[in-house]
Amino acid sequence: MLCDYHMHTRLTDAVNEPRDYARAAVAAGVAEIACTDHMPLVRPFAHGYMKPEDLPTYVGWVEAARREFPQLSILLGLELDYLPGIEPELRDLQQRYDWDFFLGGIHLIGEWNHDAPEAIERWRTTDVDAEWTAYFKLLTDAVRTGLYDSMAHPDLPKKFGFRPKGDLTPLFAQFLEACADTGVAIEISTAGLHKPCKEIYPSLEFLKLARARGVGITFGSDAHQPRHVGRDFDQAIALARAAGYSEFCRFAKRKKTLTPV
């Protein structure tokens, strides 16, 4: 059973609407999708996020896609960023609609969008280990809030090929222990295969650490075009099995169930 829990729309940094992603999912043999467009985030340094006034339109689009494609399970979700102190904003957002799934994503380290194309210049001159450390602290703090169901592309800082020189396994372990404590899953994202790192997020070694701690998984393409729905999921499933996973997480009304990989 293929379930793609990560995709965006033209309301943020992608193209098309949920109905287009739903149509592509049906064609690709994907049984369930979660629409997870970027949350409304009004900050002078935040770009590519939904406008607050567009949120009702987004929810309406998802509801319309459900009616048009009754043969497909379509979850109403968002990709939620985390910034220190943002918890009240997120709780308010979560109470507005009947959500199925919240995907966590750390795109901002302070005011720096570390995975934007222009970020590569800073990556060339920055202390790479320090940035990875800051990223994983934010990721761990986000998990501890209990406001997320799964954390997207966990080792995203490798996107442009800048990897830590030191051993950050203890840092990874702290994050994964927070996931185990709170029941938050991590995403296996095929998007990394099409980035400079040319590798699924997260790595096999990272996934083995997660499996050893009983951390669940979801699958996501991070589709920004309908044709990317379910892309390379054969590789994602193979990676999950290589790490020792036999089940993955699905959600409905934020309640988790397990399905064989």
Coordinates of C-alpha atoms in Angstrom, one line a residue:
M1 CA 0.0 0.0 0.0
L2 CA 1.6 3.3 -1.1
C3 CA 0.9 6.4 1.0
D4 CA 2.4 9.7 0.2
Y5 CA 2.3 12.1 3.1
H6 CA 4.1 15.2 1.8
M7 CA 3.0 17.5 -1.0
H8 CA 2.4 21.2 -1.7
T9 CA 0.2 23.5 -3.8
R10 CA 0.4 26.8 -5.7
L11 CA -0.6 28.6 -2.5
T12 CA 3.0 28.4 -1.4
D13 CA 6.1 27.3 -3.3
A14 CA 4.6 24.7 -5.7
V15 CA 2.2 24.4 -8.6
N16 CA -1.4 23.2 -9.0
E17 CA -4.1 22.2 -6.5
P18 CA -4.9 19.2 -4.4
R19 CA -7.2 17.8 -7.0
D20 CA -4.3 17.6 -9.4
Y21 CA -2.1 15.8 -6.9
A22 CA -5.0 13.4 -6.2
R23 CA -5.4 12.6 -9.9
A24 CA -1.7 11.9 -10.1
A25 CA -1.9 9.7 -7.1
V26 CA -4.6 7.6 -8.6
A27 CA -2.7 7.2 -11.8
A28 CA 0.5 6.2 -9.9
G29 CA -1.3 3.6 -7.8
V30 CA -0.9 5.6 -4.5
A31 CA -3.8 4.7 -2.1
E32 CA -3.6 7.6 0.3
I33 CA -2.1 11.1 0.3
A34 CA -1.8 13.8 2.8
C35 CA -1.9 17.4 1.6
T36 CA 0.7 19.2 3.7
D37 CA 1.2 22.6 2.3
H38 CA 3.4 25.1 4.2
M39 CA 1.6 26.7 7.1
P40 CA 0.8 30.4 7.2
L41 CA 3.9 32.0 8.7
V42 CA 4.0 35.8 8.8
R43 CA 7.6 36.8 9.4
P44 CA 9.7 39.3 7.4
F45 CA 12.3 36.6 6.8
A46 CA 9.9 33.8 5.9
H47 CA 9.2 33.2 2.2
G48 CA 7.2 30.5 0.4
Y49 CA 4.6 30.1 3.2
M50 CA 0.9 30.3 2.9
K51 CA -0.9 33.6 3.4
P52 CA -3.2 33.5 6.4
E53 CA -6.1 34.6 4.2
D54 CA -5.5 31.6 1.9
L55 CA -6.0 28.9 4.6
P56 CA -9.8 28.6 4.0
T57 CA -9.2 28.2 0.3
Y58 CA -6.7 25.5 0.9
V59 CA -9.0 23.5 3.2
G60 CA -11.8 24.0 0.6
W61 CA -9.6 22.6 -2.1
V62 CA -8.8 19.5 -0.1
E63 CA -12.5 18.9 0.7
A64 CA -13.3 19.3 -3.0
A65 CA -10.6 16.8 -4.0
R66 CA -12.1 14.3 -1.6
R67 CA -15.5 14.6 -3.3
E68 CA -13.9 14.4 -6.8
F69 CA -11.8 11.3 -6.0
P70 CA -13.8 9.2 -3.5
Q71 CA -11.6 6.1 -4.4
L72 CA -8.6 7.9 -2.8
S73 CA -8.0 8.6 0.9
I74 CA -7.0 12.3 1.1
L75 CA -5.8 13.6 4.5
L76 CA -6.1 17.3 5.5
G77 CA -2.7 18.3 6.8
L78 CA -0.1 21.0 7.0
E79 CA 3.7 21.2 7.1
L80 CA 4.4 23.1 10.3
D81 CA 7.7 24.9 10.9
Y82 CA 9.1 25.5 14.4
L83 CA 10.6 28.6 15.8
P84 CA 11.1 29.1 19.6
G85 CA 8.0 30.6 21.1
I86 CA 5.7 29.7 18.2
E87 CA 3.7 27.1 20.2
P88 CA 0.6 29.3 20.9
E89 CA 0.4 30.2 17.2
L90 CA 0.5 26.5 16.2
R91 CA -2.1 25.5 18.8
D92 CA -4.4 28.2 17.5
L93 CA -3.9 27.0 14.0
Q94 CA -4.5 23.3 14.9
Q95 CA -7.9 24.2 16.5
R96 CA -9.4 25.8 13.4
Y97 CA -10.1 22.8 11.2
D98 CA -10.6 19.0 11.5
W99 CA -7.0 18.1 10.6
D100 CA -5.7 14.6 10.0
F101 CA -1.9 15.1 10.0
F102 CA 0.8 17.6 10.9
L103 CA 4.2 17.2 9.4
G104 CA 7.0 19.0 11.1
G105 CA 9.7 20.7 9.0
I106 CA 12.7 22.8 10.1
H107 CA 13.5 25.2 7.3
L108 CA 14.6 28.1 9.4
I109 CA 17.6 28.3 11.7
G110 CA 17.0 31.7 13.2
E111 CA 16.2 33.9 10.3
W112 CA 18.2 31.8 7.8
N113 CA 16.3 29.5 5.4
H114 CA 19.1 26.9 5.3
D115 CA 17.6 24.8 2.4
A116 CA 16.8 27.7 0.0
P117 CA 18.9 27.8 -3.2
E118 CA 20.6 31.0 -2.0
A119 CA 21.7 29.3 1.2
I120 CA 24.5 27.5 -0.5
E121 CA 26.7 30.6 -0.2
R122 CA 26.4 30.6 3.5
W123 CA 27.0 26.9 3.7
R124 CA 30.3 27.4 2.0
T125 CA 31.6 29.7 4.7
T126 CA 29.8 28.7 7.9
D127 CA 30.7 26.3 10.7
V128 CA 28.9 23.3 9.2
D129 CA 28.9 21.3 12.5
A130 CA 27.5 24.2 14.4
E131 CA 24.6 24.6 11.9
W132 CA 23.8 20.9 12.0
T133 CA 23.8 21.2 15.8
A134 CA 21.5 24.2 15.8
Y135 CA 19.2 22.4 13.4
F136 CA 18.9 19.2 15.4
K137 CA 18.3 21.2 18.6
L138 CA 15.3 22.9 16.9
L139 CA 14.1 19.6 15.6
T140 CA 14.3 18.0 19.0
D141 CA 12.6 21.0 20.7
A142 CA 9.8 20.8 18.1
V143 CA 9.2 17.1 18.8
R144 CA 9.0 17.8 22.6
T145 CA 6.1 20.2 22.0
G146 CA 3.8 17.3 21.0
L147 CA 2.4 19.4 18.2
Y148 CA 3.6 17.2 15.3
D149 CA 2.8 13.7 14.0
S150 CA 5.9 13.1 11.9
M151 CA 9.1 15.1 11.2
A152 CA 9.9 15.7 7.5
H153 CA 13.3 15.1 5.9
P154 CA 15.1 14.7 9.2
D155 CA 18.7 15.2 7.9
L156 CA 17.8 18.0 5.6
P157 CA 21.0 20.0 6.2
K158 CA 22.8 17.5 3.9
K159 CA 20.8 18.8 1.0
F160 CA 23.7 20.7 -0.7
G161 CA 26.3 18.2 0.3
F162 CA 27.6 19.9 3.4
R163 CA 28.0 17.3 6.1
P164 CA 29.4 17.5 9.6
K165 CA 33.1 16.6 10.2
G166 CA 32.5 15.6 13.7
D167 CA 30.4 12.6 15.1
L168 CA 26.9 14.0 15.6
T169 CA 25.5 10.6 16.6
P170 CA 24.7 11.8 20.1
L171 CA 22.8 14.7 18.7
F172 CA 20.8 12.4 16.4
A173 CA 20.2 10.1 19.4
Q174 CA 18.7 12.9 21.4
F175 CA 16.3 13.8 18.6
L176 CA 15.3 10.1 18.2
E177 CA 14.8 9.6 21.9
A178 CA 12.5 12.6 21.9
C179 CA 10.5 10.9 19.0
A180 CA 10.4 7.7 20.9
D181 CA 9.2 9.4 24.1
T182 CA 6.4 11.4 22.3
G183 CA 5.4 8.8 19.7
V184 CA 6.3 11.2 16.8
A185 CA 7.4 9.5 13.6
I186 CA 10.0 10.5 11.1
E187 CA 9.6 10.8 7.3
I188 CA 11.5 8.8 4.7
S189 CA 11.6 11.4 1.9
T190 CA 12.6 10.6 -1.6
A191 CA 13.1 14.3 -2.4
G192 CA 16.7 14.1 -1.5
L193 CA 17.4 11.8 -4.5
H194 CA 16.7 14.9 -6.7
K195 CA 18.9 17.4 -4.7
P196 CA 22.6 17.8 -4.7
C197 CA 23.1 15.3 -1.9
K198 CA 21.5 12.6 -4.2
E199 CA 20.3 10.6 -1.2
I200 CA 17.0 9.8 0.5
Y201 CA 16.3 11.7 3.7
P202 CA 17.4 10.3 6.2
S203 CA 20.3 8.0 5.6
L204 CA 20.3 4.3 6.2
E205 CA 22.5 4.7 9.3
F206 CA 20.1 7.3 10.7
L207 CA 17.1 5.0 10.0
K208 CA 18.8 2.1 11.8
L209 CA 19.2 4.4 14.9
A210 CA 15.5 5.3 14.6
R211 CA 14.4 1.6 14.3
A212 CA 16.5 0.6 17.3
R213 CA 14.6 3.1 19.4
G214 CA 11.2 2.1 18.1
V215 CA 10.5 5.3 16.2
G216 CA 7.8 5.0 13.5
I217 CA 8.1 6.2 9.9
T218 CA 5.9 7.8 7.2
F219 CA 6.7 8.1 3.5
G220 CA 6.8 11.4 1.5
S221 CA 7.7 12.6 -1.9
D222 CA 7.7 16.3 -1.0
A223 CA 5.9 16.8 -4.3
H224 CA 5.9 20.3 -5.7
Q225 CA 4.4 19.1 -9.0
P226 CA 1.7 16.4 -9.4
R227 CA 4.0 14.2 -11.4
H228 CA 6.2 13.8 -8.3
V229 CA 3.5 12.0 -6.2
G230 CA 4.9 8.7 -5.1
R231 CA 8.2 9.2 -6.9
D232 CA 10.9 6.7 -6.1
F233 CA 8.8 5.0 -3.4
D234 CA 10.3 1.6 -4.4
Q235 CA 13.6 2.9 -3.1
A236 CA 12.1 4.4 0.0
I237 CA 10.4 1.1 0.9
A238 CA 13.6 -0.8 0.2
L239 CA 15.5 1.5 2.5
A240 CA 12.9 1.1 5.3
R241 CA 13.2 -2.7 5.0
A242 CA 17.0 -2.5 5.0
A243 CA 16.8 -0.5 8.3
G244 CA 14.6 -3.2 9.8
Y245 CA 11.1 -1.7 9.4
S246 CA 8.2 -4.0 8.7
E247 CA 5.4 -1.3 9.3
F248 CA 4.8 2.3 8.7
C249 CA 2.5 4.9 10.2
R250 CA -0.8 6.2 8.8
F251 CA -3.0 8.8 10.3
A252 CA -6.6 9.9 10.4
K253 CA -7.9 12.7 12.6
R254 CA -4.3 12.6 14.1
K255 CA -4.8 9.0 15.3
K256 CA -2.0 6.7 14.3
T257 CA -2.3 3.2 12.9
L258 CA 0.4 0.8 11.6
T259 CA 0.4 -0.8 8.1
P260 CA 2.8 -3.4 6.8
V261 CA 5.6 -2.0 4.6

